[in-house]
Structures are given as structure tokens and as C-alpha cells.
Amino acid sequence: MTHKQILDKIGFIALTQAIDEDLARLVTRGLAFKKGGSITDVSSYVLPKILMRWNCVLLADSGLAKFYKEKVVLTLAILLHKYGFSDNEITKKATIAIDTLNDGVVLSDDFYRKSSQIKDFLLTKPKELKRKPAKQQSITFFRAKDVIFINVSGKFYIAYIHELTGTNESPVIELYDVTYDKKPTLEDIKMLKAKGVMYNDGIIRKALFAIYGMKYQPDFANQIHLLKSCSGSEMLPEDSHLEESVGVYTVSNLFVMQDKIIDMFAS
């Protein structure tokens, strides 16, 4: 039995592609860091970052389609194994998900018949990846002037998309200086001031970020949500209190941006 055979039995091609793309970006970056000597273990780099994003599904209490969480955790477990990683908690949840999917008669008879083999496969030691993944296509389905919110470790942050780089490659976002403990609505946006970044010279400047990997809308990871589409200039973050930025924008990706948001709002 192969990873592809199991994923084909789950039959959720778009979900598989979304998780695979996320892992490929993280693994490529992790391998580069290991080669450069800044980390010694790629899995310790990849696992916390992929889970911070996909826990928006795995830890969600509501708002998901029935059996979606089970399909996500099983697909994630298979793809982690494909890239040479394993996580005991994810594997355990994936095994339970197999039973839940079978009890609900969600997938095919073939999946049901092969369930024991799939469970055994997940418990095998994954093979270490020998080469970096193929380069991922840069594309986004978000649009300029969209207003979005991002879930990072249970906190919600709102951002405005100024433009798209290249030919719909990545959205350039600016964060509002506001945080919520629950999913916000447009009516919740009371202050439209932009969140700046403090530089080493102590000056707080405008901060725009081009986010590569922010592709799907709706987001399969349940992390990024559209609040308002192509809203216009009335939703622009007010940034007159900030000094000019250094450069037009900072090139980033979803996983670097998770950490950056935490750092920005911690200060």
C-alpha cells in the first residue's frame, strides 16, 4: 500500500493538494535551515508550524462540515508520513478518524476493507526524505481590497489586502491594530488604525507583507476567512501615525507570518 493509494481512497483531491503544498513549503525551508546549520532536526521545525495552521480545523468546536475534521486529520497523517515525519497524537487521531468514517459510511467499501492495512501503514516508520520537494506554484484566489481575518493560536487578527504581486501570485496585506478572542465580524471593526512594526532604531513603521502560500479561498485549513470582498478604500487601515516603511513590502509566507503576527502583537 502506498501514500497515493490511501489518499485516493479518501478521495478529497483539493484537500490533499492544500496540505501537500503547505508541507512542501515547510519541508523545503526546513531542509535549507538544516543544511545551513541553524536547525538540526527538520521535524521539530515542520510539525509545530503545520499544526499551528491546521489546528484551526483539528481543534475547532463548530463551523465545519460533518466528517471534515476526520478527513483532514487522516490526510495530514498520511502526508506527514509521506514526507518522513510522524506525530503520535496525529496518528492516534487518524486511527480514530478511520473508525468514525467507517461508522458513518462516509467513504467507499474499499476503504472499509483496507482500514486495518491503513492503520498498520500509519504505524510503520516513515522513510526520511532524501531530496527537497518540488517548487510550489505561487497563486492566490484572494483579491485586492479583500478584508480578511486570520486565526493564530486561537487569537483573531484582521488584515486588508492592498494588492497582489505578479500575476495573482500572493496578496500584500496590512494588519489592523486590533485582536479578538472570537471570530470577528465587520461590525466588530471599531478602530481602523494599522499595526506597525518597531525597528531596531525604535521607530514604528508601516508594515506590509506579501504572503506566499495564501492560496485557497475558502481556506481548507479554516485559518483565513474572508470578511468582505473587494471592499474599496473605506476599509483601508489608517496609518498616518506610522513612519514610512523600509521598502514597499516584506516577502513572507503563511508560516513565517504566523510567528510574525505573534511577535508584532506581543509588543
mmCIF file of C-alpha atoms in Angstrom:
data_model
loop_
_atom_site.group_PDB
_atom_site.id
_atom_site.type_symbol
_atom_site.label_atom_id
_atom_site.label_comp_id
_atom_site.label_asym_id
_atom_site.label_seq_id
_atom_site.Cartn_x
_atom_site.Cartn_y
_atom_site.Cartn_z
ATOM 1 C CA MET A 1 0.000 0.000 0.000
ATOM 2 C CA THR A 2 1.290 3.492 -0.890
ATOM 3 C CA HIS A 3 0.504 7.003 0.298
ATOM 4 C CA LYS A 4 -1.189 7.791 -3.002
ATOM 5 C CA GLN A 5 -3.379 4.707 -2.844
ATOM 6 C CA ILE A 6 -4.646 5.691 0.605
ATOM 7 C CA LEU A 7 -5.184 9.319 -0.403
ATOM 8 C CA ASP A 8 -7.097 8.168 -3.480
ATOM 9 C CA LYS A 9 -9.393 6.159 -1.213
ATOM 10 C CA ILE A 10 -10.109 9.283 0.853
ATOM 11 C CA GLY A 11 -10.897 10.965 -2.450
ATOM 12 C CA PHE A 12 -10.559 14.608 -1.367
ATOM 13 C CA ILE A 13 -8.106 15.804 -4.026
ATOM 14 C CA ALA A 14 -8.234 19.526 -3.226
ATOM 15 C CA LEU A 15 -7.646 18.936 0.495
ATOM 16 C CA THR A 16 -4.719 16.642 -0.280
ATOM 17 C CA GLN A 17 -3.225 19.295 -2.536
ATOM 18 C CA ALA A 18 -3.648 22.031 0.081
ATOM 19 C CA ILE A 19 -1.921 20.079 2.854
ATOM 20 C CA ASP A 20 0.752 18.765 0.473
ATOM 21 C CA GLU A 21 1.598 22.309 -0.658
ATOM 22 C CA ASP A 22 1.877 23.509 2.941
ATOM 23 C CA LEU A 23 4.158 20.639 3.886
ATOM 24 C CA ALA A 24 6.287 21.052 0.762
ATOM 25 C CA ARG A 25 6.919 24.731 1.600
ATOM 26 C CA LEU A 26 7.795 23.932 5.198
ATOM 27 C CA VAL A 27 9.995 20.951 4.388
ATOM 28 C CA THR A 28 11.904 22.896 1.717
ATOM 29 C CA ARG A 29 12.582 25.670 4.202
ATOM 30 C CA GLY A 30 13.442 23.218 6.982
ATOM 31 C CA LEU A 31 15.922 21.343 4.809
ATOM 32 C CA ALA A 32 17.587 24.636 3.881
ATOM 33 C CA PHE A 33 17.882 25.597 7.551
ATOM 34 C CA LYS A 34 19.339 22.193 8.394
ATOM 35 C CA LYS A 35 21.869 22.473 5.590
ATOM 36 C CA GLY A 36 22.833 25.926 6.849
ATOM 37 C CA GLY A 37 23.246 24.624 10.388
ATOM 38 C CA SER A 38 20.562 26.748 12.068
ATOM 39 C CA ILE A 39 18.489 23.648 12.957
ATOM 40 C CA THR A 40 19.422 20.004 13.439
ATOM 41 C CA ASP A 41 16.027 18.348 13.103
ATOM 42 C CA VAL A 42 13.594 19.168 10.304
ATOM 43 C CA SER A 43 10.617 17.566 12.046
ATOM 44 C CA SER A 44 10.929 19.869 15.069
ATOM 45 C CA TYR A 45 10.706 22.783 12.645
ATOM 46 C CA VAL A 46 7.876 21.446 10.497
ATOM 47 C CA LEU A 47 5.449 19.893 12.992
ATOM 48 C CA PRO A 48 4.718 22.900 15.255
ATOM 49 C CA LYS A 49 4.194 25.186 12.274
ATOM 50 C CA ILE A 50 1.946 22.862 10.277
ATOM 51 C CA LEU A 51 -0.126 22.149 13.389
ATOM 52 C CA MET A 52 -0.477 25.821 14.302
ATOM 53 C CA ARG A 53 -2.206 26.271 10.953
ATOM 54 C CA TRP A 54 -4.212 23.036 10.652
ATOM 55 C CA ASN A 55 -5.239 23.008 14.311
ATOM 56 C CA CYS A 56 -7.732 25.629 13.158
ATOM 57 C CA VAL A 57 -9.595 22.571 11.869
ATOM 58 C CA LEU A 58 -8.485 19.913 14.332
ATOM 59 C CA LEU A 59 -9.342 21.970 17.433
ATOM 60 C CA ALA A 60 -12.442 23.676 16.036
ATOM 61 C CA ASP A 61 -15.611 23.265 18.108
ATOM 62 C CA SER A 62 -18.048 24.177 15.345
ATOM 63 C CA GLY A 63 -18.452 25.598 11.869
ATOM 64 C CA LEU A 64 -17.110 22.600 9.946
ATOM 65 C CA ALA A 65 -18.887 20.196 7.623
ATOM 66 C CA LYS A 66 -19.664 16.799 9.121
ATOM 67 C CA PHE A 67 -16.689 14.414 8.929
ATOM 68 C CA TYR A 68 -14.401 17.181 7.595
ATOM 69 C CA LYS A 69 -12.193 17.080 10.685
ATOM 70 C CA GLU A 70 -11.742 13.312 10.268
ATOM 71 C CA LYS A 71 -10.775 13.667 6.625
ATOM 72 C CA VAL A 72 -8.277 16.404 7.487
ATOM 73 C CA VAL A 73 -6.510 14.553 10.298
ATOM 74 C CA LEU A 74 -6.281 11.355 8.237
ATOM 75 C CA THR A 75 -4.962 13.191 5.175
ATOM 76 C CA LEU A 76 -2.495 15.101 7.348
ATOM 77 C CA ALA A 77 -1.230 11.890 8.958
ATOM 78 C CA ILE A 78 -0.703 10.228 5.572
ATOM 79 C CA LEU A 79 1.117 13.230 4.111
ATOM 80 C CA LEU A 80 3.306 13.667 7.186
ATOM 81 C CA HIS A 81 4.291 10.019 6.755
ATOM 82 C CA LYS A 82 4.996 10.666 3.059
ATOM 83 C CA TYR A 83 7.432 13.456 3.973
ATOM 84 C CA GLY A 84 9.196 11.323 6.564
ATOM 85 C CA PHE A 85 7.504 12.512 9.766
ATOM 86 C CA SER A 86 5.163 11.098 12.347
ATOM 87 C CA ASP A 87 3.374 12.530 15.344
ATOM 88 C CA ASN A 88 1.892 10.204 17.947
ATOM 89 C CA GLU A 89 -1.127 12.390 18.636
ATOM 90 C CA ILE A 90 -1.935 12.911 14.959
ATOM 91 C CA THR A 91 -1.535 9.189 14.261
ATOM 92 C CA LYS A 92 -3.844 8.348 17.159
ATOM 93 C CA LYS A 93 -6.482 10.825 15.940
ATOM 94 C CA ALA A 94 -6.153 9.495 12.386
ATOM 95 C CA THR A 95 -6.787 5.941 13.587
ATOM 96 C CA ILE A 96 -9.915 7.083 15.422
ATOM 97 C CA ALA A 97 -10.958 9.043 12.312
ATOM 98 C CA ILE A 98 -10.813 5.859 10.217
ATOM 99 C CA ASP A 99 -13.309 4.199 12.543
ATOM 100 C CA THR A 100 -15.538 7.283 12.594
ATOM 101 C CA LEU A 101 -15.583 7.499 8.800
ATOM 102 C CA ASN A 102 -16.440 3.814 8.561
ATOM 103 C CA ASP A 103 -19.186 4.072 11.192
ATOM 104 C CA GLY A 104 -20.703 6.931 9.212
ATOM 105 C CA VAL A 105 -20.368 5.028 5.918
ATOM 106 C CA VAL A 106 -18.636 8.122 4.510
ATOM 107 C CA LEU A 107 -16.107 6.557 2.144
ATOM 108 C CA SER A 108 -16.046 3.537 -0.133
ATOM 109 C CA ASP A 109 -16.352 -0.159 0.615
ATOM 110 C CA ASP A 110 -12.738 -0.496 -0.486
ATOM 111 C CA PHE A 111 -11.655 1.996 2.186
ATOM 112 C CA TYR A 112 -13.590 -0.023 4.758
ATOM 113 C CA ARG A 113 -11.979 -3.277 3.663
ATOM 114 C CA LYS A 114 -8.480 -1.776 3.704
ATOM 115 C CA SER A 115 -8.893 0.087 7.023
ATOM 116 C CA SER A 116 -6.719 -2.316 9.024
ATOM 117 C CA GLN A 117 -3.960 -2.045 6.435
ATOM 118 C CA ILE A 118 -4.160 1.746 6.517
ATOM 119 C CA LYS A 119 -3.866 1.747 10.325
ATOM 120 C CA ASP A 120 -0.864 -0.582 10.144
ATOM 121 C CA PHE A 121 0.698 1.596 7.453
ATOM 122 C CA LEU A 122 0.427 4.685 9.672
ATOM 123 C CA LEU A 123 2.313 2.851 12.427
ATOM 124 C CA THR A 124 5.268 1.982 10.172
ATOM 125 C CA LYS A 125 8.380 4.113 10.474
ATOM 126 C CA PRO A 126 8.331 6.726 7.704
ATOM 127 C CA LYS A 127 11.279 6.922 5.349
ATOM 128 C CA GLU A 128 13.429 10.023 5.621
ATOM 129 C CA LEU A 129 13.027 12.361 2.672
ATOM 130 C CA LYS A 130 16.163 12.296 0.537
ATOM 131 C CA ARG A 131 15.542 15.368 -1.627
ATOM 132 C CA LYS A 132 13.646 18.609 -1.293
ATOM 133 C CA PRO A 133 10.084 18.756 -2.630
ATOM 134 C CA ALA A 134 9.257 20.252 -5.998
ATOM 135 C CA LYS A 135 8.854 24.026 -6.030
ATOM 136 C CA GLN A 136 5.279 25.062 -5.346
ATOM 137 C CA GLN A 137 3.255 27.185 -7.736
ATOM 138 C CA SER A 138 2.636 30.699 -6.429
ATOM 139 C CA ILE A 139 -1.000 31.680 -6.913
ATOM 140 C CA THR A 140 -3.783 33.168 -4.795
ATOM 141 C CA PHE A 141 -7.556 33.232 -5.075
ATOM 142 C CA PHE A 142 -7.840 36.234 -2.761
ATOM 143 C CA ARG A 143 -8.249 39.653 -4.359
ATOM 144 C CA ALA A 144 -7.104 43.216 -3.821
ATOM 145 C CA LYS A 145 -9.261 45.169 -1.336
ATOM 146 C CA ASP A 146 -10.459 41.995 0.406
ATOM 147 C CA VAL A 147 -10.734 42.239 4.195
ATOM 148 C CA ILE A 148 -9.795 39.023 5.970
ATOM 149 C CA PHE A 149 -9.204 37.662 9.436
ATOM 150 C CA ILE A 150 -6.505 35.176 10.439
ATOM 151 C CA ASN A 151 -6.623 32.690 13.308
ATOM 152 C CA VAL A 152 -3.250 32.259 15.014
ATOM 153 C CA SER A 153 -3.326 30.050 18.106
ATOM 154 C CA GLY A 154 -6.912 30.970 18.934
ATOM 155 C CA LYS A 155 -6.480 34.739 18.519
ATOM 156 C CA PHE A 156 -8.024 36.530 15.543
ATOM 157 C CA TYR A 157 -6.332 39.295 13.544
ATOM 158 C CA ILE A 158 -7.842 41.381 10.763
ATOM 159 C CA ALA A 159 -5.964 42.405 7.622
ATOM 160 C CA TYR A 160 -6.555 44.393 4.444
ATOM 161 C CA ILE A 161 -5.229 43.200 1.084
ATOM 162 C CA HIS A 162 -3.701 46.148 -0.771
ATOM 163 C CA GLU A 163 -2.677 44.400 -3.972
ATOM 164 C CA LEU A 164 -1.480 41.140 -5.474
ATOM 165 C CA THR A 165 2.100 40.541 -6.531
ATOM 166 C CA GLY A 166 2.912 39.417 -10.060
ATOM 167 C CA THR A 167 0.038 37.678 -11.828
ATOM 168 C CA ASN A 168 -2.110 36.782 -8.809
ATOM 169 C CA GLU A 169 0.921 35.335 -7.024
ATOM 170 C CA SER A 170 0.469 36.493 -3.437
ATOM 171 C CA PRO A 171 -1.654 39.014 -1.510
ATOM 172 C CA VAL A 172 0.050 42.030 0.071
ATOM 173 C CA ILE A 173 -1.578 42.505 3.464
ATOM 174 C CA GLU A 174 -1.571 45.150 6.185
ATOM 175 C CA LEU A 175 -2.815 44.271 9.660
ATOM 176 C CA TYR A 176 -5.256 46.350 11.669
ATOM 177 C CA ASP A 177 -4.151 47.145 15.208
ATOM 178 C CA VAL A 178 -6.836 45.035 16.867
ATOM 179 C CA THR A 179 -7.129 41.492 18.254
ATOM 180 C CA TYR A 180 -10.163 39.353 19.052
ATOM 181 C CA ASP A 181 -10.708 36.254 21.178
ATOM 182 C CA LYS A 182 -13.513 35.030 18.890
ATOM 183 C CA LYS A 183 -14.245 35.215 15.191
ATOM 184 C CA PRO A 184 -14.821 38.878 14.318
ATOM 185 C CA THR A 185 -17.452 40.377 12.037
ATOM 186 C CA LEU A 186 -17.316 43.590 10.012
ATOM 187 C CA GLU A 187 -19.327 45.280 12.742
ATOM 188 C CA ASP A 188 -16.578 44.428 15.227
ATOM 189 C CA ILE A 189 -14.035 46.612 13.443
ATOM 190 C CA LYS A 190 -14.216 49.736 15.585
ATOM 191 C CA MET A 191 -10.747 51.088 15.010
ATOM 192 C CA LEU A 192 -9.146 51.180 11.603
ATOM 193 C CA LYS A 193 -5.615 52.074 12.646
ATOM 194 C CA ALA A 194 -2.865 49.984 11.068
ATOM 195 C CA LYS A 195 -0.461 47.886 13.108
ATOM 196 C CA GLY A 196 3.145 48.909 12.588
ATOM 197 C CA VAL A 197 6.456 47.221 13.273
ATOM 198 C CA MET A 198 9.133 48.650 15.561
ATOM 199 C CA TYR A 199 12.601 48.620 14.011
ATOM 200 C CA ASN A 200 15.935 48.475 15.814
ATOM 201 C CA ASP A 201 16.082 52.267 15.859
ATOM 202 C CA GLY A 202 12.914 52.376 17.973
ATOM 203 C CA ILE A 203 10.785 53.827 15.158
ATOM 204 C CA ILE A 204 7.426 52.192 14.445
ATOM 205 C CA ARG A 205 6.886 51.968 10.702
ATOM 206 C CA LYS A 206 4.208 50.858 8.265
ATOM 207 C CA ALA A 207 4.312 47.109 7.676
ATOM 208 C CA LEU A 208 3.049 45.364 4.551
ATOM 209 C CA PHE A 209 3.682 41.695 3.833
ATOM 210 C CA ALA A 210 3.441 39.666 0.609
ATOM 211 C CA ILE A 211 2.191 36.279 1.812
ATOM 212 C CA TYR A 212 3.161 33.368 -0.421
ATOM 213 C CA GLY A 213 1.149 30.184 0.145
ATOM 214 C CA MET A 214 -2.022 32.130 0.993
ATOM 215 C CA LYS A 215 -3.793 30.447 -1.883
ATOM 216 C CA TYR A 216 -7.214 28.948 -1.288
ATOM 217 C CA GLN A 217 -10.394 30.891 -0.650
ATOM 218 C CA PRO A 218 -12.158 29.434 1.270
ATOM 219 C CA ASP A 219 -9.122 28.242 3.180
ATOM 220 C CA PHE A 220 -9.084 24.461 3.688
ATOM 221 C CA ALA A 221 -7.194 24.946 6.973
ATOM 222 C CA ASN A 222 -10.002 27.118 8.399
ATOM 223 C CA GLN A 223 -7.334 29.678 9.358
ATOM 224 C CA ILE A 224 -8.002 32.563 6.961
ATOM 225 C CA HIS A 225 -11.525 33.864 6.396
ATOM 226 C CA LEU A 226 -12.975 36.485 4.087
ATOM 227 C CA LEU A 227 -14.835 39.259 5.919
ATOM 228 C CA LYS A 228 -15.569 41.479 2.956
ATOM 229 C CA SER A 229 -14.729 41.053 -0.731
ATOM 230 C CA CYS A 230 -13.200 43.908 -2.727
ATOM 231 C CA SER A 231 -14.310 46.379 -0.070
ATOM 232 C CA GLY A 232 -12.855 49.556 -1.504
ATOM 233 C CA SER A 233 -10.868 52.343 0.104
ATOM 234 C CA GLU A 234 -13.303 52.858 3.018
ATOM 235 C CA MET A 235 -11.729 49.863 4.795
ATOM 236 C CA LEU A 236 -8.116 50.946 4.356
ATOM 237 C CA PRO A 237 -6.157 50.793 7.625
ATOM 238 C CA GLU A 238 -5.348 54.343 8.784
ATOM 239 C CA ASP A 239 -1.546 54.523 9.071
ATOM 240 C CA SER A 240 -0.762 58.252 9.307
ATOM 241 C CA HIS A 241 0.591 57.627 12.828
ATOM 242 C CA LEU A 242 3.310 55.385 11.397
ATOM 243 C CA GLU A 243 6.583 56.295 9.732
ATOM 244 C CA GLU A 244 7.192 55.177 6.153
ATOM 245 C CA SER A 245 8.132 51.548 5.676
ATOM 246 C CA VAL A 246 11.564 50.336 4.639
ATOM 247 C CA GLY A 247 10.837 49.044 1.144
ATOM 248 C CA VAL A 248 7.431 48.509 -0.425
ATOM 249 C CA TYR A 249 6.628 45.263 1.425
ATOM 250 C CA THR A 250 8.276 42.303 3.130
ATOM 251 C CA VAL A 251 8.167 38.979 1.261
ATOM 252 C CA SER A 252 6.883 36.288 3.606
ATOM 253 C CA ASN A 253 4.797 33.105 3.694
ATOM 254 C CA LEU A 254 1.972 31.754 5.820
ATOM 255 C CA PHE A 255 4.201 30.012 8.322
ATOM 256 C CA VAL A 256 6.670 32.840 8.841
ATOM 257 C CA MET A 257 3.698 35.202 9.122
ATOM 258 C CA GLN A 258 2.164 33.147 11.947
ATOM 259 C CA ASP A 259 5.240 33.812 14.083
ATOM 260 C CA LYS A 260 5.486 37.411 12.892
ATOM 261 C CA ILE A 261 1.918 38.186 13.961
ATOM 262 C CA ILE A 262 2.567 36.765 17.417
ATOM 263 C CA ASP A 263 5.736 38.901 17.739
ATOM 264 C CA MET A 264 4.032 42.064 16.440
ATOM 265 C CA PHE A 265 1.138 41.885 18.879
ATOM 266 C CA ALA A 266 3.221 40.710 21.827
ATOM 267 C CA SER A 267 4.880 44.120 21.809
#
